[in-house]
GROMACS .gro file of C-alpha atoms in nm:
model
  205
    1ASP     CA    1  -1.378  -1.371   3.322
    2GLU     CA    2  -1.276  -1.112   3.021
    3PHE     CA    3  -0.960  -1.034   3.132
    4GLN     CA    4  -0.684  -1.013   2.854
    5LEU     CA    5  -0.969  -1.145   2.638
    6SER     CA    6  -0.949  -0.970   2.290
    7TYR     CA    7  -1.273  -0.972   2.057
    8SER     CA    8  -1.068  -0.995   1.771
    9ALA     CA    9  -1.121  -1.169   1.414
   10ASP     CA   10  -0.876  -1.443   1.504
   11THR     CA   11  -1.039  -1.540   1.804
   12TRP     CA   12  -1.391  -1.536   1.633
   13ILE     CA   13  -1.251  -1.766   1.355
   14GLU     CA   14  -1.092  -1.995   1.584
   15GLN     CA   15  -1.412  -2.065   1.770
   16LEU     CA   16  -1.611  -2.099   1.455
   17GLY     CA   17  -1.366  -2.357   1.311
   18LEU     CA   18  -1.345  -2.567   1.646
   19PHE     CA   19  -1.743  -2.559   1.655
   20LEU     CA   20  -1.776  -2.648   1.279
   21ARG     CA   21  -1.520  -2.926   1.335
   22ASP     CA   22  -1.606  -3.062   1.674
   23VAL     CA   23  -1.991  -2.998   1.677
   24VAL     CA   24  -2.155  -2.973   1.353
   25LEU     CA   25  -1.948  -3.196   1.115
   26ALA     CA   26  -1.876  -3.413   1.405
   27ASP     CA   27  -2.273  -3.467   1.493
   28ALA     CA   28  -2.332  -3.524   1.085
   29ALA     CA   29  -2.104  -3.824   1.104
   30ASN     CA   30  -2.216  -3.966   1.414
   31ASN     CA   31  -2.591  -3.937   1.250
   32ASP     CA   32  -2.537  -4.116   0.916
   33GLY     CA   33  -2.201  -4.325   0.974
   34ASP     CA   34  -2.004  -4.134   0.696
   35SER     CA   35  -1.650  -3.962   0.734
   36PRO     CA   36  -1.730  -3.593   0.854
   37ARG     CA   37  -1.892  -3.348   0.540
   38LYS     CA   38  -1.826  -3.003   0.478
   39ALA     CA   39  -2.076  -2.750   0.594
   40HIS     CA   40  -2.244  -2.500   0.387
   41ILE     CA   41  -2.151  -2.148   0.581
   42VAL     CA   42  -2.392  -1.843   0.560
   43GLY     CA   43  -2.222  -1.516   0.718
   44ASN     CA   44  -2.440  -1.201   0.766
   45SER     CA   45  -2.285  -0.862   0.833
   46VAL     CA   46  -1.965  -0.900   1.016
   47GLY     CA   47  -2.045  -1.277   0.989
   48GLY     CA   48  -1.961  -1.242   0.619
   49TYR     CA   49  -1.619  -1.121   0.690
   50LEU     CA   50  -1.593  -1.412   0.949
   51ALA     CA   51  -1.732  -1.686   0.706
   52ALA     CA   52  -1.481  -1.579   0.418
   53VAL     CA   53  -1.188  -1.576   0.600
   54LEU     CA   54  -1.287  -1.903   0.780
   55SER     CA   55  -1.329  -2.087   0.452
   56SER     CA   56  -0.980  -1.945   0.331
   57LEU     CA   57  -0.832  -2.080   0.628
   58HIS     CA   58  -1.010  -2.414   0.662
   59PRO     CA   59  -1.128  -2.529   0.308
   60HIS     CA   60  -1.145  -2.889   0.419
   61LEU     CA   61  -1.432  -2.792   0.635
   62VAL     CA   62  -1.637  -2.560   0.394
   63SER     CA   63  -1.818  -2.690   0.076
   64THR     CA   64  -2.010  -2.346   0.010
   65VAL     CA   65  -2.019  -1.973   0.133
   66ALA     CA   66  -2.302  -1.723   0.106
   67LEU     CA   67  -2.270  -1.363   0.198
   68LEU     CA   68  -2.558  -1.173   0.332
   69ASN     CA   69  -2.498  -0.781   0.351
   70ALA     CA   70  -2.112  -0.857   0.453
   71THR     CA   71  -1.878  -0.612   0.623
   72PRO     CA   72  -1.537  -0.571   0.445
   73VAL     CA   73  -1.323  -0.544   0.758
   74TRP     CA   74  -1.329  -0.641   1.127
   75GLY     CA   75  -1.089  -0.452   1.328
   76LEU     CA   76  -0.893  -0.115   1.240
   77ASN     CA   77  -0.598  -0.231   1.421
   78LEU     CA   78  -0.583   0.137   1.594
   79PRO     CA   79  -0.294   0.231   1.784
   80PHE     CA   80  -0.187   0.253   2.163
   81TRP     CA   81  -0.421  -0.091   2.258
   82ASP     CA   82  -0.403  -0.431   2.186
   83GLY     CA   83  -0.766  -0.475   2.193
   84LYS     CA   84  -0.698  -0.703   2.522
   85LEU     CA   85  -0.999  -0.633   2.780
   86PRO     CA   86  -0.990  -0.445   3.018
   87ALA     CA   87  -0.998  -0.123   2.769
   88PRO     CA   88  -0.798   0.189   2.868
   89PHE     CA   89  -1.002   0.513   2.932
   90VAL     CA   90  -0.994   0.677   2.573
   91PRO     CA   91  -1.068   0.339   2.390
   92ARG     CA   92  -1.355   0.280   2.649
   93ARG     CA   93  -1.484   0.612   2.588
   94VAL     CA   94  -1.476   0.591   2.214
   95GLY     CA   95  -1.591   0.229   2.200
   96ARG     CA   96  -1.888   0.338   2.404
   97ALA     CA   97  -2.001   0.664   2.217
   98LEU     CA   98  -1.982   0.479   1.893
   99PHE     CA   99  -2.130   0.164   2.014
  100ASP     CA  100  -2.434   0.422   2.102
  101VAL     CA  101  -2.501   0.582   1.815
  102ILE     CA  102  -2.450   0.232   1.598
  103ARG     CA  103  -2.749   0.083   1.811
  104GLU     CA  104  -2.992   0.350   1.799
  105GLU     CA  105  -3.313   0.237   1.653
  106GLY     CA  106  -3.300   0.516   1.387
  107THR     CA  107  -2.947   0.395   1.268
  108ILE     CA  108  -3.027   0.014   1.276
  109ASP     CA  109  -3.352   0.122   1.065
  110ARG     CA  110  -3.142   0.306   0.799
  111TYR     CA  111  -2.914  -0.036   0.781
  112LEU     CA  112  -3.209  -0.249   0.728
  113GLU     CA  113  -3.350  -0.029   0.499
  114ALA     CA  114  -3.070  -0.028   0.264
  115ALA     CA  115  -2.981  -0.389   0.315
  116TYR     CA  116  -3.385  -0.502   0.249
  117ALA     CA  117  -3.588  -0.440  -0.066
  118THR     CA  118  -3.886  -0.423   0.109
  119ARG     CA  119  -3.972  -0.242   0.444
  120GLY     CA  120  -4.222  -0.538   0.503
  121ALA     CA  121  -3.934  -0.770   0.503
  122TYR     CA  122  -3.821  -0.666   0.844
  123ASP     CA  123  -4.062  -0.391   0.993
  124GLY     CA  124  -4.319  -0.680   1.179
  125THR     CA  125  -4.542  -0.710   0.897
  126PHE     CA  126  -4.430  -1.043   0.876
  127HIS     CA  127  -4.323  -1.293   1.117
  128ASP     CA  128  -3.932  -1.357   1.085
  129GLY     CA  129  -3.913  -1.659   1.269
  130PHE     CA  130  -3.669  -1.473   1.537
  131GLY     CA  131  -3.781  -1.519   1.887
  132ASP     CA  132  -4.075  -1.733   2.075
  133GLU     CA  133  -4.351  -1.503   1.920
  134SER     CA  134  -4.642  -1.701   1.678
  135SER     CA  135  -4.764  -1.541   1.395
  136THR     CA  136  -5.115  -1.467   1.324
  137GLY     CA  137  -5.153  -1.777   1.072
  138ASP     CA  138  -5.115  -1.627   0.723
  139GLY     CA  139  -4.778  -1.551   0.781
  140ARG     CA  140  -4.803  -1.200   0.939
  141GLY     CA  141  -4.643  -1.097   1.242
  142VAL     CA  142  -4.833  -1.073   1.558
  143GLU     CA  143  -4.939  -0.706   1.678
  144GLY     CA  144  -4.656  -0.539   1.871
  145ASP     CA  145  -4.373  -0.753   1.747
  146GLY     CA  146  -4.192  -0.444   1.652
  147GLY     CA  147  -3.995  -0.630   1.372
  148LEU     CA  148  -3.609  -0.727   1.307
  149GLY     CA  149  -3.468  -0.362   1.427
  150LYS     CA  150  -3.619  -0.410   1.801
  151LYS     CA  151  -3.493  -0.778   1.827
  152ILE     CA  152  -3.145  -0.627   1.718
  153ARG     CA  153  -3.167  -0.353   1.929
  154ALA     CA  154  -3.257  -0.572   2.191
  155CYS     CA  155  -2.926  -0.793   2.140
  156THR     CA  156  -2.733  -0.509   2.227
  157GLU     CA  157  -2.848  -0.419   2.562
  158GLY     CA  158  -2.645  -0.684   2.737
  159LYS     CA  159  -2.383  -0.624   2.963
  160GLY     CA  160  -2.020  -0.563   2.840
  161GLY     CA  161  -2.132  -0.469   2.480
  162HIS     CA  162  -1.962  -0.122   2.487
  163ALA     CA  163  -1.614  -0.283   2.568
  164ALA     CA  164  -1.648  -0.570   2.350
  165PHE     CA  165  -1.722  -0.301   2.052
  166ALA     CA  166  -1.401  -0.129   2.166
  167SER     CA  167  -1.193  -0.454   2.143
  168ILE     CA  168  -1.352  -0.502   1.777
  169LEU     CA  169  -1.250  -0.172   1.665
  170TRP     CA  170  -0.881  -0.173   1.811
  171SER     CA  171  -0.828  -0.535   1.728
  172ALA     CA  172  -0.610  -0.658   1.422
  173PRO     CA  173  -0.766  -0.786   1.104
  174ALA     CA  174  -0.768  -1.150   1.046
  175SER     CA  175  -0.464  -1.330   1.004
  176ALA     CA  176  -0.471  -1.534   0.685
  177PRO     CA  177  -0.238  -1.715   0.463
  178ASP     CA  178  -0.066  -1.561   0.155
  179TYR     CA  179  -0.194  -1.800  -0.114
  180PHE     CA  180   0.024  -1.589  -0.372
  181SER     CA  181   0.360  -1.633  -0.234
  182ALA     CA  182   0.513  -1.932  -0.275
  183GLU     CA  183   0.560  -2.038   0.070
  184GLY     CA  184   0.209  -2.016   0.130
  185HIS     CA  185   0.125  -2.225  -0.198
  186LEU     CA  186   0.349  -2.481  -0.072
  187GLN     CA  187   0.207  -2.497   0.252
  188GLN     CA  188  -0.152  -2.531   0.089
  189GLN     CA  189  -0.030  -2.808  -0.130
  190GLN     CA  190   0.101  -3.007   0.181
  191GLN     CA  191  -0.214  -2.949   0.368
  192GLN     CA  192  -0.444  -3.053   0.069
  193GLN     CA  193  -0.203  -3.354  -0.078
  194PRO     CA  194  -0.107  -3.681   0.091
  195THR     CA  195   0.243  -3.758   0.199
  196MET     CA  196   0.441  -4.018   0.010
  197LYS     CA  197   0.401  -4.253   0.334
  198GLN     CA  198   0.034  -4.224   0.311
  199GLN     CA  199   0.022  -4.264  -0.070
  200GLN     CA  200   0.239  -4.612   0.015
  201GLN     CA  201  -0.036  -4.723   0.272
  202GLN     CA  202  -0.293  -4.637   0.018
  203GLN     CA  203  -0.104  -4.851  -0.240
  204GLN     CA  204  -0.050  -5.140   0.001
  205GLN     CA  205  -0.425  -5.142   0.106
   0.00000   0.00000   0.00000
């Protein structure tokens, strides 16, 4: 049920933080018996934006961040709608029109051409590891693979893509602590430093 669901950066970051804490790092702790470790985060495209904000909000969960072709924004905070589904008529039509342009194979190909140094890295010349197809044994892709562009296009053909894209456009940018304000600096210190009671307990042990 997507009623009142917003595809905002805050929604995605909350889900990523919970997944990282309760699944990724919890499994690592269970496997080696140690306390939860920090994770290495890799963000591609809009995932790069989310990875950067996630690491700033939850530095205790993140060890390093690698950004691949990262986008600088998520959500334009456009007027007359808060991004919560269902979308009104105008955002729905605008979102559908822009989404159809962005997911055209020619548009995807131009983005990939700008992101990759070699066309053979994404046009199906070499096996890319996405999907269930096998390679020819020498690292080259199988005939009819279509390359990364067709796989990206296929991901956009599910139900609800247009509405989700409209919600992303109209939603607000991610919330983030103000590290440069006195209040924000104090909050960071409080999160990172043990309390006096915790220090006393550590000394007694």
